[in-house]
mmCIF file of C-alpha atoms and ligand atoms in Angstrom:
data_model
loop_
_atom_site.group_PDB
_atom_site.id
_atom_site.type_symbol
_atom_site.label_atom_id
_atom_site.label_comp_id
_atom_site.label_asym_id
_atom_site.label_seq_id
_atom_site.Cartn_x
_atom_site.Cartn_y
_atom_site.Cartn_z
ATOM 1 C CA MET A 5 0.000 0.000 0.000
ATOM 2 C CA ARG A 6 0.949 3.640 -0.301
ATOM 3 C CA ILE A 7 1.022 5.241 3.138
ATOM 4 C CA GLY A 8 1.437 8.929 3.932
ATOM 5 C CA ILE A 9 2.906 9.963 7.284
ATOM 6 C CA LEU A 10 1.629 13.292 8.609
ATOM 7 C CA GLY A 11 3.986 14.059 11.489
ATOM 8 C CA SER A 12 7.338 12.300 11.357
ATOM 9 C CA GLY A 13 8.359 12.490 15.013
ATOM 10 C CA LEU A 14 8.575 9.668 17.506
ATOM 11 C CA MET A 15 5.377 7.899 16.415
ATOM 12 C CA GLY A 16 5.353 8.773 12.713
ATOM 13 C CA GLY A 17 9.083 8.149 12.313
ATOM 14 C CA LYS A 18 9.016 4.713 13.916
ATOM 15 C CA LEU A 19 5.755 3.515 12.395
ATOM 16 C CA GLY A 20 6.643 4.851 8.945
ATOM 17 C CA THR A 21 9.953 2.974 9.144
ATOM 18 C CA LEU A 22 8.152 -0.232 10.120
ATOM 19 C CA PHE A 23 5.639 0.191 7.294
ATOM 20 C CA ALA A 24 8.446 0.764 4.758
ATOM 21 C CA ARG A 25 10.320 -2.299 5.995
ATOM 22 C CA ALA A 26 7.104 -4.308 5.729
ATOM 23 C CA GLY A 27 7.100 -3.487 1.996
ATOM 24 C CA HIS A 28 4.763 -0.502 1.803
ATOM 25 C CA GLU A 29 5.486 2.700 -0.096
ATOM 26 C CA VAL A 30 5.881 5.454 2.508
ATOM 27 C CA VAL A 31 5.960 9.250 2.256
ATOM 28 C CA PHE A 32 7.347 10.934 5.389
ATOM 29 C CA SER A 33 6.081 14.479 5.861
ATOM 30 C CA TYR A 34 5.632 17.261 8.388
ATOM 31 C CA ALA A 35 8.767 17.846 10.426
ATOM 32 C CA ARG A 36 10.653 21.050 11.055
ATOM 33 C CA SER A 37 13.276 20.213 8.454
ATOM 34 C CA MET A 38 13.247 18.492 5.096
ATOM 35 C CA LYS A 39 16.709 17.079 5.906
ATOM 36 C CA LYS A 40 15.243 15.123 8.802
ATOM 37 C CA LEU A 41 12.537 13.669 6.550
ATOM 38 C CA GLU A 42 15.108 12.685 3.940
ATOM 39 C CA LYS A 43 17.260 11.011 6.600
ATOM 40 C CA LEU A 44 14.256 9.070 7.900
ATOM 41 C CA ALA A 45 13.407 7.933 4.377
ATOM 42 C CA ARG A 46 17.011 6.852 3.743
ATOM 43 C CA GLU A 47 17.300 4.979 7.020
ATOM 44 C CA ALA A 48 13.960 3.238 6.561
ATOM 45 C CA GLN A 49 15.790 1.074 3.988
ATOM 46 C CA GLY A 50 12.580 0.405 2.099
ATOM 47 C CA ASN A 51 10.448 2.158 -0.441
ATOM 48 C CA ALA A 52 10.309 5.479 1.409
ATOM 49 C CA ARG A 53 10.730 9.121 0.494
ATOM 50 C CA ALA A 54 10.345 12.583 1.973
ATOM 51 C CA GLY A 55 7.509 14.802 0.785
ATOM 52 C CA THR A 56 5.135 17.617 1.609
ATOM 53 C CA PRO A 57 1.993 17.004 3.676
ATOM 54 C CA GLU A 58 0.018 17.424 0.450
ATOM 55 C CA GLU A 59 2.033 14.630 -1.180
ATOM 56 C CA ALA A 60 1.675 12.437 1.909
ATOM 57 C CA ALA A 61 -2.101 12.868 1.915
ATOM 58 C CA GLY A 62 -2.795 12.710 -1.812
ATOM 59 C CA GLY A 63 -3.147 9.500 -3.816
ATOM 60 C CA VAL A 64 -2.296 7.213 -0.900
ATOM 61 C CA ASP A 65 -4.252 4.274 0.533
ATOM 62 C CA ALA A 66 -3.865 5.320 4.145
ATOM 63 C CA VAL A 67 -2.598 8.272 6.141
ATOM 64 C CA LEU A 68 -1.002 8.044 9.586
ATOM 65 C CA PHE A 69 -1.923 11.139 11.588
ATOM 66 C CA ALA A 70 0.847 11.542 14.171
ATOM 67 C CA VAL A 71 1.174 15.170 15.197
ATOM 68 C CA HIS A 72 0.640 16.921 18.477
ATOM 69 C CA TRP A 73 -2.994 17.928 18.871
ATOM 70 C CA SER A 74 -2.034 21.617 18.785
ATOM 71 C CA ARG A 75 -0.696 21.170 15.220
ATOM 72 C CA MET A 76 -3.911 19.696 13.854
ATOM 73 C CA ASN A 77 -5.250 22.775 12.041
ATOM 74 C CA ASP A 78 -1.893 23.515 10.464
ATOM 75 C CA VAL A 79 -1.406 19.953 9.237
ATOM 76 C CA LEU A 80 -4.929 19.654 7.862
ATOM 77 C CA LYS A 81 -4.530 22.936 6.017
ATOM 78 C CA ARG A 82 -1.244 21.820 4.459
ATOM 79 C CA ALA A 83 -2.479 18.312 3.655
ATOM 80 C CA GLY A 84 -5.477 19.508 1.637
ATOM 81 C CA ALA A 85 -8.564 17.444 0.868
ATOM 82 C CA MET A 86 -8.671 14.027 2.528
ATOM 83 C CA SER A 87 -12.278 12.985 2.065
ATOM 84 C CA GLY A 88 -12.588 9.249 1.439
ATOM 85 C CA ARG A 89 -9.112 8.645 2.842
ATOM 86 C CA VAL A 90 -8.378 6.061 5.534
ATOM 87 C CA ILE A 91 -6.797 8.016 8.391
ATOM 88 C CA LEU A 92 -5.178 6.127 11.268
ATOM 89 C CA THR A 93 -4.777 8.536 14.122
ATOM 90 C CA CYS A 94 -2.562 8.146 17.144
ATOM 91 C CA SER A 95 -2.865 11.818 18.065
ATOM 92 C CA LEU A 96 -4.079 12.358 21.604
ATOM 93 C CA PRO A 97 -6.169 15.475 22.267
ATOM 94 C CA MET A 98 -3.817 16.962 24.860
ATOM 95 C CA ASN A 99 -3.011 20.521 25.895
ATOM 96 C CA LEU A 100 0.334 22.065 24.970
ATOM 97 C CA LYS A 101 2.032 20.788 28.124
ATOM 98 C CA ASP A 102 0.567 17.294 27.689
ATOM 99 C CA THR A 103 -0.899 17.451 31.177
ATOM 100 C CA ARG A 104 -4.603 17.032 30.370
ATOM 101 C CA LEU A 105 -7.054 16.029 27.680
ATOM 102 C CA VAL A 106 -8.648 18.931 25.825
ATOM 103 C CA VAL A 107 -11.832 17.136 24.779
ATOM 104 C CA SER A 108 -14.448 16.055 27.267
ATOM 105 C CA HIS A 109 -14.869 12.403 28.185
ATOM 106 C CA THR A 110 -17.959 12.274 25.961
ATOM 107 C CA SER A 111 -15.783 12.583 22.853
ATOM 108 C CA SER A 112 -12.320 11.539 21.646
ATOM 109 C CA GLY A 113 -9.507 12.750 19.433
ATOM 110 C CA ALA A 114 -10.593 10.407 16.655
ATOM 111 C CA GLU A 115 -14.153 11.702 16.759
ATOM 112 C CA GLU A 116 -13.030 15.335 16.760
ATOM 113 C CA LEU A 117 -10.700 14.643 13.838
ATOM 114 C CA ALA A 118 -13.521 12.908 11.952
ATOM 115 C CA LYS A 119 -15.623 16.074 12.299
ATOM 116 C CA ARG A 120 -12.841 18.150 10.735
ATOM 117 C CA VAL A 121 -12.257 15.852 7.746
ATOM 118 C CA PRO A 122 -15.628 15.205 6.160
ATOM 119 C CA ARG A 123 -16.171 11.704 4.797
ATOM 120 C CA ALA A 124 -12.737 10.475 5.848
ATOM 121 C CA ARG A 125 -12.538 6.974 7.321
ATOM 122 C CA VAL A 126 -10.970 7.645 10.671
ATOM 123 C CA VAL A 127 -9.565 4.763 12.698
ATOM 124 C CA SER A 128 -8.306 5.310 16.219
ATOM 125 C CA ALA A 129 -5.294 3.177 16.934
ATOM 126 C CA PHE A 130 -2.514 2.623 19.443
ATOM 127 C CA GLY A 131 -3.611 2.711 23.044
ATOM 128 C CA THR A 132 -5.092 0.645 25.791
ATOM 129 C CA VAL A 133 -8.632 -0.094 26.945
ATOM 130 C CA PRO A 134 -10.599 -1.210 30.007
ATOM 131 C CA SER A 135 -11.064 -4.873 30.701
ATOM 132 C CA GLU A 136 -14.556 -5.490 29.356
ATOM 133 C CA VAL A 137 -13.428 -4.504 25.870
ATOM 134 C CA LEU A 138 -10.595 -7.014 26.179
ATOM 135 C CA PHE A 139 -12.552 -10.218 26.780
ATOM 136 C CA PRO A 140 -12.556 -11.240 23.098
ATOM 137 C CA VAL A 141 -8.862 -10.282 22.947
ATOM 138 C CA PHE A 142 -8.030 -12.728 25.748
ATOM 139 C CA GLU A 143 -9.924 -15.393 23.814
ATOM 140 C CA SER A 144 -8.008 -14.837 20.571
ATOM 141 C CA LYS A 145 -4.644 -14.499 22.358
ATOM 142 C CA ARG A 146 -4.875 -18.139 23.362
ATOM 143 C CA LYS A 147 -4.465 -18.939 19.677
ATOM 144 C CA THR A 148 -1.552 -16.639 18.828
ATOM 145 C CA LYS A 149 1.927 -15.853 20.081
ATOM 146 C CA ARG A 150 2.063 -12.358 18.581
ATOM 147 C CA PRO A 151 1.558 -9.358 20.869
ATOM 148 C CA SER A 152 -1.829 -7.699 20.438
ATOM 149 C CA LEU A 153 -2.376 -4.212 19.138
ATOM 150 C CA LEU A 154 -5.864 -2.872 19.641
ATOM 151 C CA TYR A 155 -7.795 -0.683 17.258
ATOM 152 C CA CYS A 156 -11.348 0.494 16.893
ATOM 153 C CA GLY A 157 -13.517 2.270 14.348
ATOM 154 C CA ASP A 158 -16.877 2.296 12.581
ATOM 155 C CA ASP A 159 -15.816 1.852 8.965
ATOM 156 C CA GLY A 160 -15.352 -1.755 7.844
ATOM 157 C CA ALA A 161 -13.169 -0.934 4.824
ATOM 158 C CA ALA A 162 -10.885 1.321 6.844
ATOM 159 C CA LYS A 163 -10.568 -1.323 9.537
ATOM 160 C CA LYS A 164 -9.414 -3.904 7.002
ATOM 161 C CA VAL A 165 -6.583 -1.546 6.021
ATOM 162 C CA ALA A 166 -5.718 -0.914 9.675
ATOM 163 C CA ALA A 167 -5.670 -4.633 10.459
ATOM 164 C CA LYS A 168 -3.349 -5.361 7.542
ATOM 165 C CA LEU A 169 -0.932 -2.624 8.574
ATOM 166 C CA ILE A 170 -0.889 -3.860 12.150
ATOM 167 C CA ARG A 171 -0.304 -7.465 11.052
ATOM 168 C CA ASP A 172 2.458 -6.390 8.666
ATOM 169 C CA VAL A 173 4.448 -4.804 11.449
ATOM 170 C CA GLY A 174 4.326 -7.909 13.624
ATOM 171 C CA PHE A 175 1.290 -7.503 15.867
ATOM 172 C CA GLN A 176 -1.961 -9.348 16.162
ATOM 173 C CA PRO A 177 -4.705 -6.827 15.252
ATOM 174 C CA GLU A 178 -7.544 -6.873 17.757
ATOM 175 C CA ASP A 179 -10.728 -5.122 16.731
ATOM 176 C CA VAL A 180 -12.179 -3.742 19.945
ATOM 177 C CA GLY A 181 -15.344 -2.419 18.351
ATOM 178 C CA PRO A 182 -16.798 0.913 17.284
ATOM 179 C CA LEU A 183 -15.200 4.323 17.409
ATOM 180 C CA LYS A 184 -16.925 5.116 20.681
ATOM 181 C CA THR A 185 -14.435 2.762 22.341
ATOM 182 C CA ALA A 186 -11.897 5.526 21.674
ATOM 183 C CA ARG A 187 -13.533 7.460 24.490
ATOM 184 C CA TYR A 188 -12.032 4.921 26.845
ATOM 185 C CA LEU A 189 -8.716 4.626 25.021
ATOM 186 C CA GLU A 190 -7.413 8.104 25.614
ATOM 187 C CA PRO A 191 -7.717 8.515 29.393
ATOM 188 C CA PHE A 192 -6.085 5.097 29.800
ATOM 189 C CA THR A 193 -3.303 5.968 27.394
ATOM 190 C CA LEU A 194 -2.656 9.098 29.424
ATOM 191 C CA LEU A 195 -2.390 7.054 32.614
ATOM 192 C CA ILE A 196 0.083 4.662 30.979
ATOM 193 C CA ALA A 197 2.142 7.611 29.709
ATOM 194 C CA GLU A 198 2.247 9.146 33.192
ATOM 195 C CA LEU A 199 3.386 5.822 34.609
ATOM 196 C CA ALA A 200 6.108 5.494 32.001
ATOM 197 C CA TYR A 201 7.442 8.994 32.474
ATOM 198 C CA GLU A 202 7.089 9.351 36.234
ATOM 199 C CA GLY A 203 8.112 5.829 37.279
ATOM 200 C CA ALA A 204 7.767 5.036 40.962
ATOM 201 C CA GLY A 205 6.605 8.596 41.711
ATOM 202 C CA GLY A 206 3.752 8.321 39.215
ATOM 203 C CA PRO A 207 0.194 7.148 39.645
ATOM 204 C CA GLU A 208 -0.691 3.554 40.368
ATOM 205 C CA LEU A 209 -2.439 1.562 37.732
ATOM 206 C CA ALA A 210 -5.101 -0.897 38.817
ATOM 207 C CA TYR A 211 -7.042 -3.234 36.612
ATOM 208 C CA ARG A 212 -10.415 -4.258 37.917
ATOM 209 C CA PHE A 213 -11.926 -7.375 36.443
ATOM 210 C CA GLU A 214 -15.626 -7.832 36.747
ATOM 211 C CA ARG A 215 -17.877 -10.628 35.787
ATOM 212 C CA LEU A 216 -20.560 -9.161 33.593
ATOM 213 C CA GLY A 217 -24.075 -10.654 33.472
HETATM 214 N N1 NAP B 310 -1.920 6.851 21.302
HETATM 215 C C1 NAP B 310 -0.707 6.514 21.690
HETATM 216 O O1 NAP B 310 -0.477 5.399 22.144
HETATM 217 C C2 NAP B 310 0.384 7.514 21.561
HETATM 218 C C3 NAP B 310 1.713 7.261 21.941
HETATM 219 C C4 NAP B 310 2.661 8.240 21.764
HETATM 220 C C5 NAP B 310 2.279 9.443 21.213
HETATM 221 N N2 NAP B 310 0.998 9.667 20.867
HETATM 222 C C6 NAP B 310 0.533 10.910 20.268
HETATM 223 O O2 NAP B 310 1.006 10.943 18.932
HETATM 224 C C7 NAP B 310 1.198 12.301 18.546
HETATM 225 C C8 NAP B 310 2.595 12.459 18.042
HETATM 226 O O3 NAP B 310 3.489 12.160 19.101
HETATM 227 P P1 NAP B 310 5.044 12.127 18.885
HETATM 228 O O4 NAP B 310 5.623 11.722 20.177
HETATM 229 O O5 NAP B 310 5.355 11.364 17.648
HETATM 230 O O6 NAP B 310 5.320 13.685 18.646
HETATM 231 P P2 NAP B 310 6.627 14.351 18.071
HETATM 232 O O7 NAP B 310 7.780 13.418 18.233
HETATM 233 O O8 NAP B 310 6.698 15.698 18.660
HETATM 234 O O9 NAP B 310 6.294 14.435 16.519
HETATM 235 C C9 NAP B 310 5.462 15.409 15.964
HETATM 236 C C10 NAP B 310 5.958 15.771 14.558
HETATM 237 O O10 NAP B 310 5.399 17.030 14.233
HETATM 238 C C11 NAP B 310 6.439 17.890 13.767
HETATM 239 N N3 NAP B 310 6.182 19.291 14.055
HETATM 240 C C12 NAP B 310 5.901 19.838 15.253
HETATM 241 N N4 NAP B 310 5.753 21.171 15.117
HETATM 242 C C13 NAP B 310 5.957 21.443 13.805
HETATM 243 C C14 NAP B 310 5.936 22.629 13.037
HETATM 244 N N5 NAP B 310 5.700 23.809 13.584
HETATM 245 N N6 NAP B 310 6.178 22.543 11.710
HETATM 246 C C15 NAP B 310 6.433 21.340 11.135
HETATM 247 N N7 NAP B 310 6.471 20.183 11.819
HETATM 248 C C16 NAP B 310 6.237 20.233 13.123
HETATM 249 C C17 NAP B 310 7.673 17.426 14.506
HETATM 250 O O11 NAP B 310 8.815 17.880 13.807
HETATM 251 P P3 NAP B 310 10.324 17.522 14.293
HETATM 252 O O12 NAP B 310 10.509 16.077 13.925
HETATM 253 O O13 NAP B 310 11.174 18.418 13.501
HETATM 254 O O14 NAP B 310 10.350 17.755 15.764
HETATM 255 C C18 NAP B 310 7.493 15.922 14.484
HETATM 256 O O15 NAP B 310 7.958 15.374 13.279
HETATM 257 C C19 NAP B 310 0.875 13.155 19.785
HETATM 258 O O16 NAP B 310 -0.452 13.593 19.682
HETATM 259 C C20 NAP B 310 1.020 12.161 20.927
HETATM 260 O O17 NAP B 310 0.205 12.528 22.013
HETATM 261 C C21 NAP B 310 0.077 8.729 21.014
#
């Protein structure tokens, strides 16, 4: 597939590299310097090149949206029309300091992005979810040795693309349901991030398992 990377930082750089090494054609875009994008493309050692956001978003099968939330308007403006495009977003709706979510718990970054890009097929990916969503994942994990990567969304065609990309880079894709699951993904992702960055001084993470029904 042809995959455009909008935001070639930590997430976009790594995932774009993995996609290129898995055999996809990748366009890295949106960094502060073109030199950095060219270096990423070179080091990806696959079919990758540097381009503008417009090139990364035009004529591709899927777009990875991997910029800080505060850059969203700028990126969308530079990318141009994306209706009909499959957009995998890993962008969390955080404030500039990354200390809190800037959308209420009744929405999610993926849903807000979907409102801004009419008729795009937005898939929220990369995060973690509460236990009840994971029951079918536990079931399928018994049959596979690959680590799971969860994704959710409402569009069947877009989800097929997402699942293929996830499988290609070595994970077992686990469909955790409709886009509304993303409402749970982001607060949990934030908690995990706090744990990772703050170590022993950070918050405690507790999983509560309940028997439903
Ligand atoms: N859901 C998850 O599990 C998960 C995990 C990690 C991160 N995230 C989210 O993913 C998103 C990206 O995170 P990240 O860590 O990859 O961020 P990052 O490393 O800061 O990457 C963002 C990219 O945007 C570029 N950029 C920033 N300002 C720019 C400007 N003014 N002009 C042009 N380019 C600009 C950066 O350029 P440079 O390369 O030149 O700096 C970089 O390539 C964030 O929303 C983050 O919260 C999600």
